[in-house]
Short mmCIF file of C-alpha atoms in Angstrom, two decimals:
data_model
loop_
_atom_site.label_atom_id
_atom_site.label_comp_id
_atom_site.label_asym_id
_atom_site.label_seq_id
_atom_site.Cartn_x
_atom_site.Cartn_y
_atom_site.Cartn_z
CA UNK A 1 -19.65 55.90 -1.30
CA UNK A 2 -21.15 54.47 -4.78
CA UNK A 3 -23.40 56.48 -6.49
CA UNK A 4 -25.35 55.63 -9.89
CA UNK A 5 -27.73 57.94 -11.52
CA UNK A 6 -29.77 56.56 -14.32
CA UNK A 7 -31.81 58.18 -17.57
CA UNK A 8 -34.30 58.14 -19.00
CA UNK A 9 -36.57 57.50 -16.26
CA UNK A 10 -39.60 56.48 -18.64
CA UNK A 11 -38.87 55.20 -22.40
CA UNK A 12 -41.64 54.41 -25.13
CA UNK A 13 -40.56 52.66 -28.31
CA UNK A 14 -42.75 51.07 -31.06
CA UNK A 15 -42.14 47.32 -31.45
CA UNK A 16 -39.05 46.52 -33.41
CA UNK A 17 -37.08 49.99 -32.62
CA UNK A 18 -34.14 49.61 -30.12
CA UNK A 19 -34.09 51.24 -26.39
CA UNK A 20 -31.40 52.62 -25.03
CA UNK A 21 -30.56 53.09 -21.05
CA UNK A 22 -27.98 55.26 -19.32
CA UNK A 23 -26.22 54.96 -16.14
CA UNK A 24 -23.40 57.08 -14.59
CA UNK A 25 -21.50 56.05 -11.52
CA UNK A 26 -19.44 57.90 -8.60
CA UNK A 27 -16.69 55.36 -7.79
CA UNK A 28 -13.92 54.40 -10.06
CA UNK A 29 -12.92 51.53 -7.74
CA UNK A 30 -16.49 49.78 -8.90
CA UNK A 31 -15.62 46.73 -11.11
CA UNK A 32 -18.86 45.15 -11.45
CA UNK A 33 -22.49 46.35 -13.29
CA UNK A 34 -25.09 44.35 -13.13
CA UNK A 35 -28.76 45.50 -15.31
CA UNK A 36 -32.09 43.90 -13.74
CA UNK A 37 -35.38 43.36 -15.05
CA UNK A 38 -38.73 43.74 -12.71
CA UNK A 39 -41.99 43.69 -13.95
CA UNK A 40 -44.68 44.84 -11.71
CA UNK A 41 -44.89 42.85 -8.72
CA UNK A 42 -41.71 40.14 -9.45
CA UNK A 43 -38.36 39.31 -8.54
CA UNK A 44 -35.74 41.84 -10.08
CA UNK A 45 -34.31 39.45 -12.59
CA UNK A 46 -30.67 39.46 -14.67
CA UNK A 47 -30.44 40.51 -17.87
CA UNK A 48 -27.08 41.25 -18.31
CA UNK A 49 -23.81 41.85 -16.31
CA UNK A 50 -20.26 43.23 -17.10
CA UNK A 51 -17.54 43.46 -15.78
CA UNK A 52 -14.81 46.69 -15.86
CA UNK A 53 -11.87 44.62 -18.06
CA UNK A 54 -14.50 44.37 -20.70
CA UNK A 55 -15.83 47.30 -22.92
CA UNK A 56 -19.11 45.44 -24.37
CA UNK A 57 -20.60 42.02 -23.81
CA UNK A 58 -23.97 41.14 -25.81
CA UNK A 59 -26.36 38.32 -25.63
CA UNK A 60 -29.00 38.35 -28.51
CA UNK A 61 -30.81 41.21 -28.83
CA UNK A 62 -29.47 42.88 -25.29
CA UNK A 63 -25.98 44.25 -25.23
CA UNK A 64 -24.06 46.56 -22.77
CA UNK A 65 -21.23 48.94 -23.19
CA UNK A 66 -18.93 50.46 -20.54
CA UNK A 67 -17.09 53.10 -20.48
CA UNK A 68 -14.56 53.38 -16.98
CA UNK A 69 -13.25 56.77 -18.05
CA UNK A 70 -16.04 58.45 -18.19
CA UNK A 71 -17.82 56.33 -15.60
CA UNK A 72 -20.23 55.36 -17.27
CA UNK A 73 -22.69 52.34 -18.93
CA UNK A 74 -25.65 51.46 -21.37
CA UNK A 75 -27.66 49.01 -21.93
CA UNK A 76 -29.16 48.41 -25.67
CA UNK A 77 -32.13 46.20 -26.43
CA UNK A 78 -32.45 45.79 -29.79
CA UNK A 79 -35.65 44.88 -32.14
CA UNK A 80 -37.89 45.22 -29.38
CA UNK A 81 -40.58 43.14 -28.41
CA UNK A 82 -44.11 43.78 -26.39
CA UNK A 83 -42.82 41.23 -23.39
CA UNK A 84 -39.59 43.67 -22.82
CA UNK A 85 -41.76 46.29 -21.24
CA UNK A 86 -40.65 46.22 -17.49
CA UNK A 87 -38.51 48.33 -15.38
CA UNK A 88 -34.90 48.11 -15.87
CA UNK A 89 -32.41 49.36 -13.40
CA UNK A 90 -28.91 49.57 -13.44
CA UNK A 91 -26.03 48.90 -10.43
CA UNK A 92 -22.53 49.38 -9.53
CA UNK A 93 -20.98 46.99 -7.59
CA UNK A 94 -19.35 48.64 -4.66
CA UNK A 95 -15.76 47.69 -3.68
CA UNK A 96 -16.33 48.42 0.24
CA UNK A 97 -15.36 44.85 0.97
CA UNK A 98 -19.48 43.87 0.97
CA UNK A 99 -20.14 44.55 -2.79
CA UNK A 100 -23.37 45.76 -1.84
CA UNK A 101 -25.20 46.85 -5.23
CA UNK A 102 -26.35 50.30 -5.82
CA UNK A 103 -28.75 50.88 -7.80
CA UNK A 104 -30.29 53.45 -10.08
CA UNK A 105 -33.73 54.51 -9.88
CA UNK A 106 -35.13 52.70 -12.76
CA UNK A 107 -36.33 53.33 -16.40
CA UNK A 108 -39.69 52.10 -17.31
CA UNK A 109 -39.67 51.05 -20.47
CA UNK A 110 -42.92 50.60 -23.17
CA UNK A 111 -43.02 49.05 -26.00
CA UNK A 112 -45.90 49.74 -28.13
CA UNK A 113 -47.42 47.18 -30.36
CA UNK B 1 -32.83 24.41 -9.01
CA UNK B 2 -34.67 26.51 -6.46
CA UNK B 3 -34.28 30.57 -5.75
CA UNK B 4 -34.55 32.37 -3.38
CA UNK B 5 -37.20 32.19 -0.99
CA UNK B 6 -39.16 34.95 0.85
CA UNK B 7 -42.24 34.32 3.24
CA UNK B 8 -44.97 35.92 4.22
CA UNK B 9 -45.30 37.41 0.31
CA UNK B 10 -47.39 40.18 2.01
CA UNK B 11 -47.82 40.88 5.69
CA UNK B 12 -50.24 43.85 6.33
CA UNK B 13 -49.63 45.49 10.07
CA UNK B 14 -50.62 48.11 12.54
CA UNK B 15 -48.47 50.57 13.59
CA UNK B 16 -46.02 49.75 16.79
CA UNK B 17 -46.06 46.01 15.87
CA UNK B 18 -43.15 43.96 15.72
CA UNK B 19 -42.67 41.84 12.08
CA UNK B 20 -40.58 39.24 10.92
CA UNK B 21 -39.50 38.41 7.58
CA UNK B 22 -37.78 35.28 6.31
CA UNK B 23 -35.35 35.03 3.68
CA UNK B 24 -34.02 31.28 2.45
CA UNK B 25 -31.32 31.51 -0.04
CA UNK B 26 -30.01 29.47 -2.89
CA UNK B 27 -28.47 26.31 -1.22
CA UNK B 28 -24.59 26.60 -1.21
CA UNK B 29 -24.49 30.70 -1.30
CA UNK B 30 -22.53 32.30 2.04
CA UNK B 31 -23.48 35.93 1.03
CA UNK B 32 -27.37 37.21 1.93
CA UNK B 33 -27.87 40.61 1.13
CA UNK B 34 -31.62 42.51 2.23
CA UNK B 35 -32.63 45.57 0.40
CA UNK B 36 -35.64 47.60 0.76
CA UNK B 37 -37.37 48.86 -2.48
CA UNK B 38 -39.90 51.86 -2.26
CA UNK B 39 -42.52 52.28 -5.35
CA UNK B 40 -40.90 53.65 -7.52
CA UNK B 41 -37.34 53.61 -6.51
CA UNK B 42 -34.40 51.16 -6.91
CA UNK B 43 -33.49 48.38 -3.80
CA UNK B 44 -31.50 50.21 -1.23
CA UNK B 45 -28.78 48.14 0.98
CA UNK B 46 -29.86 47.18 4.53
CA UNK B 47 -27.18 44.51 5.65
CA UNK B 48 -25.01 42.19 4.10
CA UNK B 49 -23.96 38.44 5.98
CA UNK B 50 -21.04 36.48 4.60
CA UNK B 51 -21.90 33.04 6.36
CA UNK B 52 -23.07 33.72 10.14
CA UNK B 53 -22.14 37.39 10.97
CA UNK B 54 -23.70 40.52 9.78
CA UNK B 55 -20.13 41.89 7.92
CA UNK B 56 -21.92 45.60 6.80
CA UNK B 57 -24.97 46.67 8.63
CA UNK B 58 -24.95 50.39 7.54
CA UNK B 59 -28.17 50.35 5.43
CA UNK B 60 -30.22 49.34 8.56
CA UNK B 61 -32.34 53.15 9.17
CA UNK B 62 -32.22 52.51 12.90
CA UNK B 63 -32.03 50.09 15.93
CA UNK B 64 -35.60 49.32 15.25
CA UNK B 65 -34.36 47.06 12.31
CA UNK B 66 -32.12 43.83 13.19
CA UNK B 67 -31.53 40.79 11.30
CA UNK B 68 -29.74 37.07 12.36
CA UNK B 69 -28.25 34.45 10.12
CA UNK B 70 -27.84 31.79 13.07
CA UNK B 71 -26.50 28.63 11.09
CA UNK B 72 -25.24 30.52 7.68
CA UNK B 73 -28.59 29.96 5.71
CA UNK B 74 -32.13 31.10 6.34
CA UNK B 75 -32.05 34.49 7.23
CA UNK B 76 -34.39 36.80 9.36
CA UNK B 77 -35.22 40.57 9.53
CA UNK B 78 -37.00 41.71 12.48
CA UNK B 79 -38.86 45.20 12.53
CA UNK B 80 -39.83 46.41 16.43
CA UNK B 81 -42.36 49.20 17.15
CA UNK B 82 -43.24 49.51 13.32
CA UNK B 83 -44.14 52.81 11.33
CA UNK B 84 -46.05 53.46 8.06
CA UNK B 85 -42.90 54.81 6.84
CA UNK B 86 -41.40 51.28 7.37
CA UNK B 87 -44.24 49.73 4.54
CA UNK B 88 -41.85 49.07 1.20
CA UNK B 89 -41.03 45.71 -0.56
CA UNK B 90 -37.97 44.60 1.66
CA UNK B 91 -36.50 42.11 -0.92
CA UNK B 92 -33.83 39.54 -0.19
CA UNK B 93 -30.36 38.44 -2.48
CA UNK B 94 -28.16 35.58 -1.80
CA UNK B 95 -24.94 35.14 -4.06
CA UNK B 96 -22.06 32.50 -4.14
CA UNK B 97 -19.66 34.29 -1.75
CA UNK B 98 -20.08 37.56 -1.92
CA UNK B 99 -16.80 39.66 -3.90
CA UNK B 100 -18.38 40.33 -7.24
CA UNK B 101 -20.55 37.42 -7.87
CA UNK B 102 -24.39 38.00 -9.07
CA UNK B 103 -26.60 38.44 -6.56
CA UNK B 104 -29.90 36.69 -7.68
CA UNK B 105 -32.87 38.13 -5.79
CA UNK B 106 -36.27 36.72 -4.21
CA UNK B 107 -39.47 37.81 -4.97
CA UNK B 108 -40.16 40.31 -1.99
CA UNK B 109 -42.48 40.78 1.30
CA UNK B 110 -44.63 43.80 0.91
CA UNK B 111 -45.11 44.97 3.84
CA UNK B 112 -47.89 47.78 4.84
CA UNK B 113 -48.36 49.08 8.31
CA UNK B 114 -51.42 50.82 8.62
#
């Protein structure tokens, strides 16, 4: 089965740097990688998706980048801002049939005012 | 419009009690995934329902855990004879049908057992 490994596992910036997060994944067949947001105590929430016929896909300051040879994906933040401090995890989209999500084990990212 | 929907938010236990927690997804979405997330760590798969029936189950840690989807919507996980090592945030997703949608998650049940 799927499996995603993600780095760093804690990331401190200063306000208006960029972050940058880095997942690897197992299965070639995966097509679909989805990056959530949680902050402490909440709903993981969607930043970002993309999808494996598409190399980079950006939405303001937040842009990811895949790479299906190498198996593997980033996300970018750019210029960032006190409220972006959260946990971010990364997941691969499994093509069992279920497309159950696997997930990484998080990066907890601080940005310092 | 409205998310998904989890109740109790928190439901403190003793160990060897039986639990139930409720899941209501976004109106219109067949797929209902549960995950269990332990601090710290990323959601792990329990079981996945397209509509009524429970298509992957292989997440579930053991016949203590079972869940139902009787009429396609609200769904229910039930935890018998409960141990502390069952106590994580046992979140809930619903997406539009499954295959590669987004799955959009609710906020969680914590649930301790003591």
């Amino acid at each position: 089965g799927e499996n995603v490994e993600q780095h760093p596992s804690t990331l401190s910036v200063q306000e208006g740097d960029s972050a940058v997060i880095k997942c690897t994944y197992s299965d070639s067949a995966s097509n679909y990688f989805p990056w959530y947001k949680q902050e402490l105590g909440k709903r993981p929430q969607l930043i970002i998706d993309i999808r494996s016929n598409v190399g980079e896909k950006k939405d303001q300051r937040i842009a990811v980048t895949l790479n299906k040879t190498a198996k593997h994906f980033s996300l970018h933040i750019t210029e960032t801002q006190p409220e972006d401090s959260a946990v971010y995890f990364c997941a691969a989209s499994e093509d069992s049939g279920t497309y159950k999500y696997i997930f990484g084990t998080g990066t907890r990212l601080k940005v310092l005012a | 419009g409205a998310g998904v929907s989890q109740t109790p938010s928190n439901k403190v236990t003793e160990k060897g009690k039986y639990v139930e927690l409720r899941c209501d997804p976004i109106s219109g979405h067949t797929a209902l995934y549960w995950y269990r997330q332990s601090l710290g760590q990323g959601p792990e798969f329990l079981i996945y329902f397209q509509g009524t029936g429970a298509a992957d189950d292989s997440g579930l840690p053991n016949d203590r855990f079972f869940a139902v989807r009787p009429e396609g919507s609200v769904s229910t996980l039930k935890i018998q004879r409960t141990e502390r090592g069952d106590s994580a945030v046992y979140l809930c997703a619903s997406s539009l049908s499954g295959f590669e949608d987004t799955q959009y998650f609710g906020p969680g049940t914590r649930l301790t057992v003591l």
